[in-house]
Amino acid sequence: SRREGFSSIPNVKWEDVGGLDLLRREFDRYIVRRIKYPTEYEEYGVDLETGFLLYGPPGCGKTLIAKAVANEAGANFIHIKGPELLNKYVGESELAVRTIFSRARTCSPCILFFDEVDALTTKRGKEGGWVVERLLNQLLIELDGADQRKGVYIIGATNRPEVMDRAVLRPGRFGKLMYVPLPNQDERGLILKALSRSKPLDADVDLINIARSEACANLSGADLSALMNEAAMAAVEEKFSKIEAGAYDGALPHTIKAAHFELALGK
Ligand code: ATP
């Protein structure tokens, strides 16, 4: 993958995202179509929010959906990790903020994604001290320069919206709040389906049924991804042991079966 802070169009598609239909529709309206058909929106004088905050429990698709938005819009994607930006040498993080925004303008249309954005925006005078305070002020300056920010959309992500300084949640900044929840039963099924898109799944696997099982209650998308990988791993290992035992019939594709999911769930 590319170095942090550098831009490229991500290869995540909407089909890779399970559930989150409402978010997808919102981002279609607020970002994708505006990037694809800028002149129409200009003609009608649309001047809507360009800053968003995705919040919710870890591993539920915040990063994934931000990448899918960029992919669908054909826009560049710059991934900034809040804590890394903060840990630059004192004084350098302000310069880094300026550089990031200037880079985003250069490669617009662009999605500028701030992961763990709470690290940069903790309430002033609280945990962070003056380093965070100066960085936050610089961030606000950049966010407020929305006029020069044409074609640059800002998406922040956090698990802890409550620690963020209220000032950054205002319109024009990270102004539109969007909740990314833990998936429910149906959504778990959709996530498993999305995760299996490029995998040799056997016809005997009932993803809906797996999503319904007690063992999957309260699992996040990231947990389900781990489950899918464990099942795939079990299938590969079974193939190897068959080959080693001289019992592998290469004529049949060796697929990921229901039994492999049972093994994976048993862990
Ligand atoms: P964090 O708050 O920990 O950064 P996040 O909400 O940004 O988490 P992602 O990084 O988007 O979560 O998700 C981690 C991985 O979990 C994804 O790469 C994907 O494999 C899987 N995943 C999570 N949510 C979904 C989803 N809705 N559909 C498909 N896969 C998902």
PDB file of C-alpha atoms and ligand atoms in Angstrom:
ATOM      1  CA  SER A   1       0.000   0.000   0.000  1.00  0.00           C
ATOM      2  CA  ARG A   2       0.971   3.624  -0.511  1.00  0.00           C
ATOM      3  CA  ARG A   3       2.771   5.664   2.099  1.00  0.00           C
ATOM      4  CA  GLU A   4       0.598   7.455   4.576  1.00  0.00           C
ATOM      5  CA  GLY A   5      -0.518  10.899   3.468  1.00  0.00           C
ATOM      6  CA  PHE A   6      -0.111  10.215  -0.243  1.00  0.00           C
ATOM      7  CA  SER A   7      -3.009  10.171  -2.643  1.00  0.00           C
ATOM      8  CA  SER A   8      -4.451   7.513  -4.911  1.00  0.00           C
ATOM      9  CA  ILE A   9      -7.896   6.266  -5.915  1.00  0.00           C
ATOM     10  CA  PRO A  10      -8.752   3.367  -3.573  1.00  0.00           C
ATOM     11  CA  ASN A  11      -9.971   0.062  -4.993  1.00  0.00           C
ATOM     12  CA  VAL A  12     -12.805  -0.427  -2.469  1.00  0.00           C
ATOM     13  CA  LYS A  13     -16.218  -0.550  -4.140  1.00  0.00           C
ATOM     14  CA  TRP A  14     -19.713  -0.205  -2.684  1.00  0.00           C
ATOM     15  CA  GLU A  15     -20.089  -3.970  -3.203  1.00  0.00           C
ATOM     16  CA  ASP A  16     -17.298  -4.483  -0.693  1.00  0.00           C
ATOM     17  CA  VAL A  17     -19.347  -2.691   1.945  1.00  0.00           C
ATOM     18  CA  GLY A  18     -22.017  -4.769   3.689  1.00  0.00           C
ATOM     19  CA  GLY A  19     -25.076  -2.915   4.995  1.00  0.00           C
ATOM     20  CA  LEU A  20     -24.702   0.837   5.677  1.00  0.00           C
ATOM     21  CA  ASP A  21     -27.146   1.579   2.827  1.00  0.00           C
ATOM     22  CA  LEU A  22     -28.329   4.797   4.396  1.00  0.00           C
ATOM     23  CA  LEU A  23     -24.778   6.117   4.639  1.00  0.00           C
ATOM     24  CA  ARG A  24     -24.132   5.110   1.085  1.00  0.00           C
ATOM     25  CA  ARG A  25     -27.162   7.082  -0.101  1.00  0.00           C
ATOM     26  CA  GLU A  26     -26.151  10.126   1.941  1.00  0.00           C
ATOM     27  CA  PHE A  27     -22.610  10.075   0.584  1.00  0.00           C
ATOM     28  CA  ASP A  28     -23.934   9.602  -2.931  1.00  0.00           C
ATOM     29  CA  ARG A  29     -25.935  12.798  -2.563  1.00  0.00           C
ATOM     30  CA  TYR A  30     -23.401  14.825  -0.634  1.00  0.00           C
ATOM     31  CA  ILE A  31     -20.134  13.794  -2.277  1.00  0.00           C
ATOM     32  CA  VAL A  32     -20.180  11.336  -5.181  1.00  0.00           C
ATOM     33  CA  ARG A  33     -22.630  13.121  -7.465  1.00  0.00           C
ATOM     34  CA  ARG A  34     -21.266  16.531  -6.616  1.00  0.00           C
ATOM     35  CA  ILE A  35     -17.807  15.398  -7.681  1.00  0.00           C
ATOM     36  CA  LYS A  36     -19.088  13.660 -10.799  1.00  0.00           C
ATOM     37  CA  TYR A  37     -21.319  16.511 -12.010  1.00  0.00           C
ATOM     38  CA  PRO A  38     -19.813  19.706 -10.584  1.00  0.00           C
ATOM     39  CA  THR A  39     -21.334  22.075 -13.156  1.00  0.00           C
ATOM     40  CA  GLU A  40     -24.925  21.046 -12.371  1.00  0.00           C
ATOM     41  CA  TYR A  41     -24.438  21.762  -8.709  1.00  0.00           C
ATOM     42  CA  GLU A  42     -22.765  25.069  -9.527  1.00  0.00           C
ATOM     43  CA  GLU A  43     -25.612  26.050 -11.813  1.00  0.00           C
ATOM     44  CA  TYR A  44     -28.093  25.558  -8.988  1.00  0.00           C
ATOM     45  CA  GLY A  45     -25.846  27.261  -6.491  1.00  0.00           C
ATOM     46  CA  VAL A  46     -25.628  24.266  -4.181  1.00  0.00           C
ATOM     47  CA  ASP A  47     -23.490  25.201  -1.218  1.00  0.00           C
ATOM     48  CA  LEU A  48     -23.762  22.288   1.189  1.00  0.00           C
ATOM     49  CA  GLU A  49     -21.624  20.678   3.815  1.00  0.00           C
ATOM     50  CA  THR A  50     -18.269  19.307   2.666  1.00  0.00           C
ATOM     51  CA  GLY A  51     -17.125  18.056   6.078  1.00  0.00           C
ATOM     52  CA  PHE A  52     -18.341  14.835   7.709  1.00  0.00           C
ATOM     53  CA  LEU A  53     -17.732  12.912  10.897  1.00  0.00           C
ATOM     54  CA  LEU A  54     -18.241   9.149  10.977  1.00  0.00           C
ATOM     55  CA  TYR A  55     -18.544   7.943  14.552  1.00  0.00           C
ATOM     56  CA  GLY A  56     -19.259   4.612  16.183  1.00  0.00           C
ATOM     57  CA  PRO A  57     -17.647   1.461  17.575  1.00  0.00           C
ATOM     58  CA  PRO A  58     -14.361   0.194  16.061  1.00  0.00           C
ATOM     59  CA  GLY A  59     -14.245  -2.071  13.025  1.00  0.00           C
ATOM     60  CA  CYS A  60     -17.679  -1.272  11.594  1.00  0.00           C
ATOM     61  CA  GLY A  61     -16.642   0.169   8.245  1.00  0.00           C
ATOM     62  CA  LYS A  62     -15.785   3.835   8.706  1.00  0.00           C
ATOM     63  CA  THR A  63     -12.525   3.606   6.780  1.00  0.00           C
ATOM     64  CA  LEU A  64     -14.045   1.217   4.278  1.00  0.00           C
ATOM     65  CA  ILE A  65     -16.941   3.488   3.381  1.00  0.00           C
ATOM     66  CA  ALA A  66     -14.719   6.566   3.073  1.00  0.00           C
ATOM     67  CA  LYS A  67     -12.592   4.652   0.567  1.00  0.00           C
ATOM     68  CA  ALA A  68     -15.673   3.442  -1.320  1.00  0.00           C
ATOM     69  CA  VAL A  69     -16.894   7.047  -1.595  1.00  0.00           C
ATOM     70  CA  ALA A  70     -13.588   8.059  -3.182  1.00  0.00           C
ATOM     71  CA  ASN A  71     -13.635   5.081  -5.525  1.00  0.00           C
ATOM     72  CA  GLU A  72     -17.208   5.749  -6.651  1.00  0.00           C
ATOM     73  CA  ALA A  73     -16.485   9.422  -7.219  1.00  0.00           C
ATOM     74  CA  GLY A  74     -13.213   8.680  -9.009  1.00  0.00           C
ATOM     75  CA  ALA A  75     -11.535  10.927  -6.456  1.00  0.00           C
ATOM     76  CA  ASN A  76      -8.148  10.774  -4.830  1.00  0.00           C
ATOM     77  CA  PHE A  77      -7.979   9.580  -1.242  1.00  0.00           C
ATOM     78  CA  ILE A  78      -5.573  10.871   1.373  1.00  0.00           C
ATOM     79  CA  HIS A  79      -5.454   8.842   4.589  1.00  0.00           C
ATOM     80  CA  ILE A  80      -4.242  10.727   7.646  1.00  0.00           C
ATOM     81  CA  LYS A  81      -3.913   8.973  10.992  1.00  0.00           C
ATOM     82  CA  GLY A  82      -4.588  11.432  13.798  1.00  0.00           C
ATOM     83  CA  PRO A  83      -2.097  10.090  16.358  1.00  0.00           C
ATOM     84  CA  GLU A  84       0.720   9.918  13.789  1.00  0.00           C
ATOM     85  CA  LEU A  85       0.198  13.508  12.798  1.00  0.00           C
ATOM     86  CA  LEU A  86       0.252  14.498  16.450  1.00  0.00           C
ATOM     87  CA  ASN A  87       3.491  12.657  17.076  1.00  0.00           C
ATOM     88  CA  LYS A  88       5.441  14.642  14.529  1.00  0.00           C
ATOM     89  CA  TYR A  89       8.098  16.801  16.151  1.00  0.00           C
ATOM     90  CA  VAL A  90       6.780  19.737  18.084  1.00  0.00           C
ATOM     91  CA  GLY A  91       6.116  22.600  15.717  1.00  0.00           C
ATOM     92  CA  GLU A  92       6.179  20.326  12.700  1.00  0.00           C
ATOM     93  CA  SER A  93       2.629  19.110  13.074  1.00  0.00           C
ATOM     94  CA  GLU A  94       1.229  22.552  12.200  1.00  0.00           C
ATOM     95  CA  LEU A  95       3.322  22.602   9.047  1.00  0.00           C
ATOM     96  CA  ALA A  96       2.166  19.048   8.350  1.00  0.00           C
ATOM     97  CA  VAL A  97      -1.479  20.144   8.558  1.00  0.00           C
ATOM     98  CA  ARG A  98      -0.837  22.956   6.065  1.00  0.00           C
ATOM     99  CA  THR A  99       1.006  20.578   3.744  1.00  0.00           C
ATOM    100  CA  ILE A 100      -1.806  18.009   3.856  1.00  0.00           C
ATOM    101  CA  PHE A 101      -4.474  20.539   2.872  1.00  0.00           C
ATOM    102  CA  SER A 102      -2.321  22.002   0.150  1.00  0.00           C
ATOM    103  CA  ARG A 103      -1.684  18.516  -1.228  1.00  0.00           C
ATOM    104  CA  ALA A 104      -5.424  17.787  -1.124  1.00  0.00           C
ATOM    105  CA  ARG A 105      -6.148  20.944  -3.155  1.00  0.00           C
ATOM    106  CA  THR A 106      -3.508  19.965  -5.701  1.00  0.00           C
ATOM    107  CA  CYS A 107      -5.034  16.542  -6.309  1.00  0.00           C
ATOM    108  CA  SER A 108      -8.730  17.511  -6.160  1.00  0.00           C
ATOM    109  CA  PRO A 109     -11.263  16.052  -6.495  1.00  0.00           C
ATOM    110  CA  CYS A 110     -10.106  14.488  -3.297  1.00  0.00           C
ATOM    111  CA  ILE A 111     -11.367  12.855  -0.105  1.00  0.00           C
ATOM    112  CA  LEU A 112      -9.238  13.868   2.846  1.00  0.00           C
ATOM    113  CA  PHE A 113      -9.768  11.201   5.502  1.00  0.00           C
ATOM    114  CA  PHE A 114      -8.748  11.808   9.131  1.00  0.00           C
ATOM    115  CA  ASP A 115      -8.728   8.510  11.014  1.00  0.00           C
ATOM    116  CA  GLU A 116      -8.856   8.726  14.841  1.00  0.00           C
ATOM    117  CA  VAL A 117      -9.513  12.419  14.396  1.00  0.00           C
ATOM    118  CA  ASP A 118     -10.291  12.758  18.127  1.00  0.00           C
ATOM    119  CA  ALA A 119      -6.524  12.664  18.768  1.00  0.00           C
ATOM    120  CA  LEU A 120      -6.234  16.015  16.970  1.00  0.00           C
ATOM    121  CA  THR A 121      -9.357  17.600  18.321  1.00  0.00           C
ATOM    122  CA  THR A 122      -9.623  16.809  22.037  1.00  0.00           C
ATOM    123  CA  LYS A 123     -11.305  19.557  24.014  1.00  0.00           C
ATOM    124  CA  ARG A 124      -8.956  22.464  24.412  1.00  0.00           C
ATOM    125  CA  GLY A 125      -7.302  22.815  27.768  1.00  0.00           C
ATOM    126  CA  LYS A 126      -7.939  19.137  28.565  1.00  0.00           C
ATOM    127  CA  GLU A 127      -5.660  16.150  27.864  1.00  0.00           C
ATOM    128  CA  GLY A 128      -3.616  17.493  25.008  1.00  0.00           C
ATOM    129  CA  GLY A 129      -1.818  20.622  26.156  1.00  0.00           C
ATOM    130  CA  TRP A 130      -0.472  23.293  23.838  1.00  0.00           C
ATOM    131  CA  VAL A 131       0.779  20.991  21.080  1.00  0.00           C
ATOM    132  CA  VAL A 132      -2.758  19.765  20.417  1.00  0.00           C
ATOM    133  CA  GLU A 133      -4.086  23.267  20.846  1.00  0.00           C
ATOM    134  CA  ARG A 134      -1.814  24.734  18.175  1.00  0.00           C
ATOM    135  CA  LEU A 135      -2.450  21.844  15.846  1.00  0.00           C
ATOM    136  CA  LEU A 136      -6.196  22.155  16.363  1.00  0.00           C
ATOM    137  CA  ASN A 137      -6.065  25.885  15.647  1.00  0.00           C
ATOM    138  CA  GLN A 138      -4.189  25.228  12.420  1.00  0.00           C
ATOM    139  CA  LEU A 139      -6.727  22.562  11.497  1.00  0.00           C
ATOM    140  CA  LEU A 140      -9.580  25.019  12.087  1.00  0.00           C
ATOM    141  CA  ILE A 141      -7.884  27.617   9.907  1.00  0.00           C
ATOM    142  CA  GLU A 142      -7.590  25.090   7.088  1.00  0.00           C
ATOM    143  CA  LEU A 143     -11.145  23.808   7.532  1.00  0.00           C
ATOM    144  CA  ASP A 144     -12.513  27.348   7.447  1.00  0.00           C
ATOM    145  CA  GLY A 145     -10.762  28.094   4.170  1.00  0.00           C
ATOM    146  CA  ALA A 146     -13.586  26.193   2.469  1.00  0.00           C
ATOM    147  CA  ASP A 147     -13.636  28.591  -0.493  1.00  0.00           C
ATOM    148  CA  GLN A 148     -10.168  27.515  -1.564  1.00  0.00           C
ATOM    149  CA  ARG A 149     -11.129  23.930  -0.844  1.00  0.00           C
ATOM    150  CA  LYS A 150     -13.142  23.272  -3.988  1.00  0.00           C
ATOM    151  CA  GLY A 151     -13.461  19.572  -4.720  1.00  0.00           C
ATOM    152  CA  VAL A 152     -11.868  18.638  -1.394  1.00  0.00           C
ATOM    153  CA  TYR A 153     -14.195  16.755   0.940  1.00  0.00           C
ATOM    154  CA  ILE A 154     -13.211  16.089   4.541  1.00  0.00           C
ATOM    155  CA  ILE A 155     -14.235  12.913   6.355  1.00  0.00           C
ATOM    156  CA  GLY A 156     -13.211  12.329   9.964  1.00  0.00           C
ATOM    157  CA  ALA A 157     -13.608   9.053  11.866  1.00  0.00           C
ATOM    158  CA  THR A 158     -13.720   8.480  15.597  1.00  0.00           C
ATOM    159  CA  ASN A 159     -14.783   5.996  18.266  1.00  0.00           C
ATOM    160  CA  ARG A 160     -14.933   8.793  20.838  1.00  0.00           C
ATOM    161  CA  PRO A 161     -16.940  11.751  19.520  1.00  0.00           C
ATOM    162  CA  GLU A 162     -17.608  12.874  23.105  1.00  0.00           C
ATOM    163  CA  VAL A 163     -13.991  13.925  23.686  1.00  0.00           C
ATOM    164  CA  MET A 164     -13.899  16.154  20.613  1.00  0.00           C
ATOM    165  CA  ASP A 165     -13.846  19.916  20.879  1.00  0.00           C
ATOM    166  CA  ARG A 166     -17.324  21.203  19.985  1.00  0.00           C
ATOM    167  CA  ALA A 167     -15.759  23.824  17.728  1.00  0.00           C
ATOM    168  CA  VAL A 168     -14.724  21.231  15.126  1.00  0.00           C
ATOM    169  CA  LEU A 169     -18.247  19.839  14.842  1.00  0.00           C
ATOM    170  CA  ARG A 170     -19.691  23.076  13.475  1.00  0.00           C
ATOM    171  CA  PRO A 171     -20.982  23.391   9.908  1.00  0.00           C
ATOM    172  CA  GLY A 172     -18.150  23.848   7.446  1.00  0.00           C
ATOM    173  CA  ARG A 173     -15.818  21.820   9.635  1.00  0.00           C
ATOM    174  CA  PHE A 174     -16.678  18.203  10.532  1.00  0.00           C
ATOM    175  CA  GLY A 175     -20.218  19.469  10.291  1.00  0.00           C
ATOM    176  CA  LYS A 176     -22.314  16.490   9.291  1.00  0.00           C
ATOM    177  CA  LEU A 177     -22.377  13.714  11.860  1.00  0.00           C
ATOM    178  CA  MET A 178     -23.037  10.182  10.695  1.00  0.00           C
ATOM    179  CA  TYR A 179     -23.352   7.195  13.004  1.00  0.00           C
ATOM    180  CA  VAL A 180     -21.822   3.891  11.914  1.00  0.00           C
ATOM    181  CA  PRO A 181     -23.401   1.263  14.183  1.00  0.00           C
ATOM    182  CA  LEU A 182     -22.531  -2.292  15.061  1.00  0.00           C
ATOM    183  CA  PRO A 183     -24.306  -4.445  12.438  1.00  0.00           C
ATOM    184  CA  ASN A 184     -27.568  -6.218  13.289  1.00  0.00           C
ATOM    185  CA  GLN A 185     -28.310  -9.791  12.236  1.00  0.00           C
ATOM    186  CA  ASP A 186     -29.344  -8.955   8.660  1.00  0.00           C
ATOM    187  CA  GLU A 187     -26.425  -6.593   8.231  1.00  0.00           C
ATOM    188  CA  ARG A 188     -24.007  -9.265   9.456  1.00  0.00           C
ATOM    189  CA  GLY A 189     -25.285 -11.453   6.626  1.00  0.00           C
ATOM    190  CA  LEU A 190     -24.717  -8.659   4.103  1.00  0.00           C
ATOM    191  CA  ILE A 191     -21.212  -8.069   5.442  1.00  0.00           C
ATOM    192  CA  LEU A 192     -20.324 -11.769   5.197  1.00  0.00           C
ATOM    193  CA  LYS A 193     -21.669 -11.733   1.641  1.00  0.00           C
ATOM    194  CA  ALA A 194     -19.534  -8.712   0.740  1.00  0.00           C
ATOM    195  CA  LEU A 195     -16.472 -10.287   2.372  1.00  0.00           C
ATOM    196  CA  SER A 196     -16.918 -13.514   0.407  1.00  0.00           C
ATOM    197  CA  ARG A 197     -17.148 -11.784  -2.969  1.00  0.00           C
ATOM    198  CA  SER A 198     -13.712 -12.861  -4.137  1.00  0.00           C
ATOM    199  CA  LYS A 199     -13.549 -16.153  -2.222  1.00  0.00           C
ATOM    200  CA  PRO A 200     -14.251 -19.708  -3.440  1.00  0.00           C
ATOM    201  CA  LEU A 201     -17.295 -20.298  -1.268  1.00  0.00           C
ATOM    202  CA  ASP A 202     -19.010 -23.678  -1.420  1.00  0.00           C
ATOM    203  CA  ALA A 203     -22.716 -23.854  -2.252  1.00  0.00           C
ATOM    204  CA  ASP A 204     -23.285 -25.550   1.119  1.00  0.00           C
ATOM    205  CA  VAL A 205     -22.404 -22.357   3.019  1.00  0.00           C
ATOM    206  CA  ASP A 206     -25.446 -20.452   4.289  1.00  0.00           C
ATOM    207  CA  LEU A 207     -24.111 -17.035   5.247  1.00  0.00           C
ATOM    208  CA  ILE A 208     -27.514 -15.827   6.467  1.00  0.00           C
ATOM    209  CA  ASN A 209     -27.665 -18.739   8.864  1.00  0.00           C
ATOM    210  CA  ILE A 210     -24.121 -18.124  10.090  1.00  0.00           C
ATOM    211  CA  ALA A 211     -24.974 -14.448  10.651  1.00  0.00           C
ATOM    212  CA  ARG A 212     -27.933 -15.576  12.757  1.00  0.00           C
ATOM    213  CA  SER A 213     -25.944 -17.877  14.991  1.00  0.00           C
ATOM    214  CA  GLU A 214     -25.428 -17.063  18.641  1.00  0.00           C
ATOM    215  CA  ALA A 215     -21.652 -17.033  18.131  1.00  0.00           C
ATOM    216  CA  CYS A 216     -21.984 -14.077  15.733  1.00  0.00           C
ATOM    217  CA  ALA A 217     -24.090 -11.866  17.988  1.00  0.00           C
ATOM    218  CA  ASN A 218     -22.321  -8.561  18.634  1.00  0.00           C
ATOM    219  CA  LEU A 219     -19.556  -9.199  16.096  1.00  0.00           C
ATOM    220  CA  SER A 220     -18.311  -6.154  14.195  1.00  0.00           C
ATOM    221  CA  GLY A 221     -17.450  -6.106  10.491  1.00  0.00           C
ATOM    222  CA  ALA A 222     -13.791  -6.476  11.436  1.00  0.00           C
ATOM    223  CA  ASP A 223     -14.663  -9.531  13.567  1.00  0.00           C
ATOM    224  CA  LEU A 224     -16.625 -11.015  10.672  1.00  0.00           C
ATOM    225  CA  SER A 225     -13.676 -10.394   8.375  1.00  0.00           C
ATOM    226  CA  ALA A 226     -11.467 -12.303  10.818  1.00  0.00           C
ATOM    227  CA  LEU A 227     -14.027 -15.122  10.876  1.00  0.00           C
ATOM    228  CA  MET A 228     -14.107 -15.288   7.079  1.00  0.00           C
ATOM    229  CA  ASN A 229     -10.309 -15.470   7.025  1.00  0.00           C
ATOM    230  CA  GLU A 230     -10.219 -18.235   9.636  1.00  0.00           C
ATOM    231  CA  ALA A 231     -12.660 -20.260   7.551  1.00  0.00           C
ATOM    232  CA  ALA A 232     -10.590 -19.687   4.396  1.00  0.00           C
ATOM    233  CA  MET A 233      -7.481 -20.683   6.356  1.00  0.00           C
ATOM    234  CA  ALA A 234      -9.141 -23.905   7.521  1.00  0.00           C
ATOM    235  CA  ALA A 235     -10.003 -24.705   3.879  1.00  0.00           C
ATOM    236  CA  VAL A 236      -6.439 -24.113   2.689  1.00  0.00           C
ATOM    237  CA  GLU A 237      -5.001 -26.205   5.503  1.00  0.00           C
ATOM    238  CA  GLU A 238      -7.372 -29.034   4.752  1.00  0.00           C
ATOM    239  CA  LYS A 239      -6.320 -28.920   1.111  1.00  0.00           C
ATOM    240  CA  PHE A 240      -2.655 -29.149   2.085  1.00  0.00           C
ATOM    241  CA  SER A 241      -3.192 -32.069   4.420  1.00  0.00           C
ATOM    242  CA  LYS A 242      -5.093 -33.884   1.687  1.00  0.00           C
ATOM    243  CA  ILE A 243      -2.243 -33.240  -0.757  1.00  0.00           C
ATOM    244  CA  GLU A 244       0.294 -34.486   1.791  1.00  0.00           C
ATOM    245  CA  ALA A 245      -1.765 -37.632   2.337  1.00  0.00           C
ATOM    246  CA  GLY A 246      -1.928 -38.154  -1.437  1.00  0.00           C
ATOM    247  CA  ALA A 247      -5.702 -37.885  -1.217  1.00  0.00           C
ATOM    248  CA  TYR A 248      -6.281 -34.649  -3.143  1.00  0.00           C
ATOM    249  CA  ASP A 249      -8.385 -34.935  -6.257  1.00  0.00           C
ATOM    250  CA  GLY A 250      -7.394 -31.810  -8.191  1.00  0.00           C
ATOM    251  CA  ALA A 251     -10.342 -32.303 -10.516  1.00  0.00           C
ATOM    252  CA  LEU A 252     -12.681 -30.753  -7.953  1.00  0.00           C
ATOM    253  CA  PRO A 253     -12.165 -27.191  -6.765  1.00  0.00           C
ATOM    254  CA  HIS A 254     -11.390 -27.111  -3.064  1.00  0.00           C
ATOM    255  CA  THR A 255     -13.894 -24.646  -1.681  1.00  0.00           C
ATOM    256  CA  ILE A 256     -14.576 -23.038   1.699  1.00  0.00           C
ATOM    257  CA  LYS A 257     -17.315 -25.192   3.223  1.00  0.00           C
ATOM    258  CA  ALA A 258     -19.793 -24.927   6.054  1.00  0.00           C
ATOM    259  CA  ALA A 259     -17.542 -27.217   8.098  1.00  0.00           C
ATOM    260  CA  HIS A 260     -14.709 -24.694   7.803  1.00  0.00           C
ATOM    261  CA  PHE A 261     -16.939 -21.976   9.224  1.00  0.00           C
ATOM    262  CA  GLU A 262     -17.847 -24.291  12.088  1.00  0.00           C
ATOM    263  CA  LEU A 263     -14.158 -24.804  12.785  1.00  0.00           C
ATOM    264  CA  ALA A 264     -13.565 -21.042  12.612  1.00  0.00           C
ATOM    265  CA  LEU A 265     -16.474 -20.326  14.963  1.00  0.00           C
ATOM    266  CA  GLY A 266     -15.252 -22.923  17.417  1.00  0.00           C
ATOM    267  CA  LYS A 267     -12.091 -20.900  18.046  1.00  0.00           C
TER     268      LYS A 267
HETATM  269  P1  ATP B   1     -11.698   1.706  13.440  1.00  0.00           P
HETATM  270  O1  ATP B   1     -12.623   2.590  14.206  1.00  0.00           O
HETATM  271  O2  ATP B   1     -11.097   0.597  14.268  1.00  0.00           O
HETATM  272  O3  ATP B   1     -10.716   2.432  12.570  1.00  0.00           O
HETATM  273  P2  ATP B   1     -13.419   1.297  11.161  1.00  0.00           P
HETATM  274  O4  ATP B   1     -14.841   1.549  11.537  1.00  0.00           O
HETATM  275  O5  ATP B   1     -12.701   2.311  10.372  1.00  0.00           O
HETATM  276  O6  ATP B   1     -12.630   0.870  12.450  1.00  0.00           O
HETATM  277  P3  ATP B   1     -12.776  -0.440   9.026  1.00  0.00           P
HETATM  278  O7  ATP B   1     -11.300  -0.199   9.076  1.00  0.00           O
HETATM  279  O8  ATP B   1     -13.522   0.199   7.945  1.00  0.00           O
HETATM  280  O9  ATP B   1     -13.423  -0.088  10.417  1.00  0.00           O
HETATM  281  O10 ATP B   1     -13.069  -2.005   9.011  1.00  0.00           O
HETATM  282  C1  ATP B   1     -12.051  -2.954   9.246  1.00  0.00           C
HETATM  283  C2  ATP B   1     -12.261  -4.151   8.351  1.00  0.00           C
HETATM  284  O11 ATP B   1     -13.448  -4.838   8.765  1.00  0.00           O
HETATM  285  C3  ATP B   1     -12.502  -3.790   6.907  1.00  0.00           C
HETATM  286  O12 ATP B   1     -11.314  -3.718   6.190  1.00  0.00           O
HETATM  287  C4  ATP B   1     -13.393  -4.925   6.425  1.00  0.00           C
HETATM  288  O13 ATP B   1     -12.629  -6.059   6.111  1.00  0.00           O
HETATM  289  C5  ATP B   1     -14.198  -5.247   7.648  1.00  0.00           C
HETATM  290  N1  ATP B   1     -15.480  -4.515   7.674  1.00  0.00           N
HETATM  291  C6  ATP B   1     -15.894  -3.656   8.641  1.00  0.00           C
HETATM  292  N2  ATP B   1     -17.118  -3.191   8.374  1.00  0.00           N
HETATM  293  C7  ATP B   1     -17.511  -3.748   7.215  1.00  0.00           C
HETATM  294  C8  ATP B   1     -18.681  -3.661   6.401  1.00  0.00           C
HETATM  295  N3  ATP B   1     -19.723  -2.877   6.745  1.00  0.00           N
HETATM  296  N4  ATP B   1     -18.716  -4.387   5.265  1.00  0.00           N
HETATM  297  C9  ATP B   1     -17.690  -5.169   4.914  1.00  0.00           C
HETATM  298  N5  ATP B   1     -16.563  -5.295   5.626  1.00  0.00           N
HETATM  299  C10 ATP B   1     -16.466  -4.602   6.768  1.00  0.00           C
END
